[in-house]
Amino acid sequence: MPPFTLTFLIDEQHDGKLLRQFLQENGISRTALTDIKFHGGALYVDGRPVTVRHVLRAGEMLTVAFPPERTSDWMAPEAMALDIVYEDDYVLVVNKPAGLATIPSRHHPGGTLANGLLHHYRQQQLDSTVHIVTRLDRDTSGLVLVAKHRHVHHLLSALQQEGKVTRTYEAICHGVIAEDEGTIDAPIGRQNDSIIAREVREDGKRAITHFRVLERLSGYTYVSLRLGTGRTHQIRVHLAYLGHPLAGDELYGGRREMISRQALHSRQLSFFHPFAQRLYTFAAPLPDDMARLIKAMRP
């Protein structure tokens, strides 16, 4: 398949500008330019190879051809059913079920969302590796944003820093939260005796979670949450800190009598598409296990 390419029609505003400056202004990093130069990419103006020292002229057609991406030898494509909510040449939005790890790890070297995406790419003859923009824990369900190329990942990561990639979660926690809504602003760091678990601690990184009560149940609360930061296990740690751990979240004090995993779902995903230049919003229905818990615990 042809390499991932971007094309630009040079207008009067950029007449006389160095190609290097134009590319940097359009989000192509120095690292990407080095990759293009040394690993099989190319720059063309009206079909002719050029260097970053080329002086642009209005009316020229610039093509940026990125080098092919190499997948790690330890990550193999695996056929699996994927619930693809949206897909175009640049991004994928997938509704991930609970129990499926997002990327391989020492404990889950295969059978992950990334393995399934690689197989999907091979079916499309897409020469790319997997770039997860919004990762979810293995037992958290819901929407995941995936970039189909390294450069697209770079652009979306920058937009994420600007608050233009947002997620809304829904969760069921133990106990009844009294406030209708609020903000948890408490720093999170790794627990001293664990490489996995986190906790609220003074020397942690600032973490902000906004919450809104959707429904008070018998012994539980159904809440909507929006992240102001993106720390590992942030929602799980913050709700436990409030004294309302997620139902099913044994790592942080939750109990599993009603659900076998943490009751957390990435319900809505919004992102500004860097190529379509518009905001996209997607939603995924609440999974059956969480819906059953809510129904069972209604007073």
XYZ file of C-alpha atoms in Angstrom:
299
model
C 0.000 0.000 0.000
C 1.288 3.557 -0.699
C 2.835 5.316 2.315
C 0.839 7.690 4.485
C 0.933 11.079 2.746
C -0.264 14.621 3.316
C -0.791 17.179 0.543
C -0.880 20.960 0.774
C -1.722 23.555 -1.890
C 0.537 26.537 -1.179
C -1.352 29.843 -1.079
C -0.211 33.464 -1.295
C 0.163 33.674 2.472
C 3.022 31.148 2.376
C 4.700 32.330 -0.827
C 8.453 32.709 -0.219
C 8.449 30.673 3.002
C 11.014 27.947 3.640
C 9.520 24.462 3.457
C 11.005 23.604 6.884
C 9.112 26.480 8.524
C 5.868 25.636 6.727
C 6.018 22.009 7.878
C 6.685 22.949 11.492
C 3.756 25.406 11.399
C 1.557 22.540 10.209
C 2.390 20.239 13.096
C 5.133 18.143 11.503
C 7.780 17.859 14.209
C 11.552 17.878 13.815
C 11.532 14.240 14.871
C 9.132 13.458 12.004
C 11.306 15.366 9.537
C 14.370 13.391 10.656
C 12.376 10.190 10.241
C 11.335 11.243 6.730
C 14.915 12.089 5.781
C 16.617 8.929 7.043
C 13.977 6.178 7.021
C 12.370 6.142 3.610
C 10.091 9.176 3.512
C 10.203 12.002 0.983
C 9.124 15.574 0.253
C 7.786 16.501 -3.189
C 6.757 19.780 -4.788
C 4.713 19.313 -7.961
C 6.033 15.752 -8.074
C 9.727 16.721 -7.793
C 11.817 15.651 -4.760
C 12.875 18.625 -2.629
C 14.575 19.279 0.708
C 13.394 21.362 3.656
C 15.442 24.259 2.232
C 13.065 24.612 -0.711
C 11.434 28.065 -0.992
C 7.708 27.666 -1.504
C 5.758 29.496 -4.213
C 2.016 30.092 -4.356
C 0.254 27.485 -6.466
C 2.738 24.682 -5.749
C 1.448 21.320 -4.565
C 3.443 19.934 -1.642
C 3.335 16.221 -0.809
C 4.769 14.824 2.418
C 5.321 11.047 2.231
C 6.007 9.497 5.631
C 8.194 6.373 5.945
C 6.532 2.994 6.554
C 6.002 2.096 10.197
C 7.499 -1.026 11.717
C 5.543 -3.087 14.218
C 7.401 -4.533 17.203
C 8.391 -8.167 16.658
C 6.651 -9.196 19.906
C 3.226 -7.861 18.856
C 1.403 -10.158 16.433
C -1.857 -9.559 14.533
C -4.794 -11.548 15.936
C -8.224 -11.912 14.357
C -10.961 -10.748 16.735
C -14.345 -9.081 16.575
C -13.948 -5.315 16.976
C -16.843 -2.981 17.753
C -15.705 -0.119 15.491
C -17.868 2.940 16.113
C -16.093 5.163 13.563
C -13.223 4.856 11.096
C -11.606 7.023 8.417
C -8.126 7.287 6.877
C -6.719 8.859 10.037
C -8.498 7.575 13.148
C -10.540 4.748 14.643
C -12.992 4.847 17.534
C -13.537 1.431 19.135
C -15.992 0.380 21.838
C -13.775 -1.856 24.011
C -15.417 -4.518 26.160
C -14.402 -5.069 29.772
C -11.779 -7.791 30.183
C -9.831 -6.843 27.067
C -6.420 -5.247 27.695
C -5.675 -2.258 25.461
C -2.037 -3.099 24.736
C 0.167 -6.160 25.430
C 2.013 -6.451 28.730
C 4.072 -9.041 30.554
C 0.908 -10.584 31.990
C -1.156 -10.240 28.782
C 1.278 -10.586 25.838
C -1.531 -11.338 23.391
C -5.283 -11.169 23.024
C -5.329 -7.379 23.380
C -7.106 -4.617 21.499
C -3.794 -3.699 19.863
C -3.396 -7.234 18.481
C -6.883 -7.070 17.014
C -6.238 -3.657 15.483
C -3.045 -4.927 13.843
C -5.034 -7.698 12.168
C -7.619 -5.138 11.051
C -4.821 -3.017 9.545
C -3.360 -6.003 7.718
C -6.795 -6.743 6.228
C -6.803 -3.157 4.931
C -3.161 -3.464 3.767
C -2.407 -0.517 6.037
C 1.327 -0.210 6.714
C 1.109 1.090 10.276
C 1.467 0.086 13.891
C -1.052 0.764 16.671
C -1.194 4.219 18.277
C -3.607 4.396 21.231
C -4.611 7.982 22.050
C -7.017 7.326 24.953
C -6.057 4.120 26.732
C -8.403 2.268 29.084
C -7.660 -0.205 31.879
C -8.298 -3.859 31.053
C -11.538 -4.028 33.051
C -12.847 -0.600 32.031
C -15.234 -0.686 29.100
C -16.056 1.931 26.487
C -14.717 4.202 23.804
C -11.049 4.277 22.804
C -9.550 6.722 20.294
C -6.854 5.267 18.024
C -4.589 7.087 15.553
C -3.773 5.193 12.363
C -0.357 6.817 11.933
C 2.408 8.179 14.139
C 1.939 11.730 12.841
C -1.815 11.612 13.505
C -1.040 10.445 17.052
C 1.311 13.402 17.461
C -1.410 15.847 16.377
C -4.091 14.288 18.598
C -1.765 14.239 21.608
C -1.199 17.972 21.141
C -4.955 18.539 20.886
C -5.407 16.468 24.047
C -3.066 18.828 25.885
C -5.252 21.711 24.669
C -8.397 20.074 26.039
C -9.739 19.212 22.576
C -9.902 15.464 23.251
C -12.342 14.786 26.092
C -14.031 11.763 27.625
C -17.043 11.401 29.879
C -17.227 8.280 32.045
C -20.086 6.667 33.897
C -19.503 4.652 37.044
C -21.258 2.963 39.946
C -19.638 3.438 43.331
C -20.301 2.151 46.833
C -22.311 4.326 49.196
C -24.491 7.334 48.552
C -22.702 10.543 47.518
C -24.438 13.478 49.210
C -23.348 16.258 46.842
C -25.121 16.504 43.482
C -21.848 17.466 41.813
C -18.317 18.463 42.674
C -14.616 18.454 41.819
C -11.929 16.244 43.334
C -8.559 18.019 43.221
C -6.086 15.672 44.903
C -2.566 14.653 43.763
C -1.969 11.032 42.774
C 1.235 8.986 43.025
C 2.278 5.352 43.116
C 1.876 3.448 46.380
C 5.265 2.732 47.948
C 4.711 -1.025 48.145
C 3.179 -1.548 44.684
C 4.122 -1.100 41.033
C 0.440 -1.062 40.052
C -1.636 0.673 42.708
C -1.871 4.447 43.078
C -3.031 6.646 45.937
C -3.660 10.250 46.840
C -0.422 11.603 48.283
C 1.131 15.036 48.779
C 4.134 14.326 46.534
C 1.939 13.019 43.687
C 1.039 14.762 40.438
C -1.960 17.065 40.432
C -5.144 15.239 39.453
C -8.602 16.756 38.865
C -11.863 14.849 38.431
C -15.285 16.460 38.011
C -18.319 14.386 39.001
C -22.099 14.630 38.774
C -24.604 12.300 40.438
C -26.935 10.686 37.910
C -28.925 8.515 40.330
C -28.797 7.505 43.981
C -29.383 3.797 44.424
C -29.743 1.468 47.396
C -26.223 1.507 48.827
C -24.671 2.747 45.570
C -24.398 5.915 43.474
C -24.515 6.109 39.679
C -22.242 8.980 38.610
C -20.940 10.761 35.532
C -17.284 11.831 35.591
C -15.113 14.079 33.470
C -11.324 14.163 33.729
C -9.444 17.412 34.136
C -6.145 15.481 34.047
C -5.186 11.996 32.908
C -3.407 10.166 35.723
C -3.224 6.377 35.905
C -6.310 4.915 37.677
C -7.456 8.493 38.357
C -11.208 7.928 38.692
C -10.688 4.732 40.683
C -8.270 6.403 43.114
C -10.276 9.614 43.505
C -13.562 7.857 44.277
C -11.821 5.577 46.776
C -10.295 8.712 48.349
C -13.822 10.115 48.787
C -14.792 6.901 50.563
C -16.844 5.691 47.594
C -14.747 3.087 45.751
C -16.055 1.697 42.481
C -18.255 -1.360 42.750
C -16.172 -4.385 41.797
C -12.838 -2.575 42.152
C -11.072 -4.836 44.642
C -7.725 -3.070 44.154
C -9.144 0.092 45.723
C -11.611 -1.306 48.257
C -14.622 -2.150 46.100
C -16.641 -5.338 46.528
C -17.692 -7.834 43.867
C -20.977 -9.173 45.159
C -22.863 -7.330 42.371
C -20.347 -7.054 39.526
C -17.122 -8.889 38.672
C -15.065 -5.899 37.508
C -14.777 -2.209 38.286
C -18.045 -0.545 37.266
C -16.471 2.074 34.999
C -17.405 2.848 31.389
C -16.029 5.412 28.918
C -19.455 6.595 27.773
C -18.719 9.573 25.516
C -15.679 10.650 23.490
C -15.245 14.016 21.777
C -12.262 15.126 19.737
C -11.364 17.837 17.269
C -10.394 16.074 14.051
C -7.086 17.609 12.845
C -7.848 16.882 9.170
C -11.633 17.229 8.938
C -11.247 20.378 11.080
C -14.406 19.741 13.056
C -15.502 18.299 16.388
C -16.624 14.666 16.471
C -18.621 13.195 19.365
C -19.444 9.520 19.888
C -21.294 7.614 22.607
C -21.336 3.972 23.678
C -24.292 2.460 25.553
C -23.859 1.302 29.119
C -22.787 -2.387 29.142
C -25.179 -5.025 30.402
C -23.381 -5.764 33.691
C -23.570 -2.120 34.817
C -27.166 -1.734 33.596
C -28.185 -4.835 35.574
C -26.543 -3.496 38.738
C -28.384 -0.185 38.441
C -31.717 -1.935 37.876
C -31.172 -4.288 40.811
C -30.239 -1.478 43.223
C -33.036 0.957 42.435
C -35.028 1.589 45.651
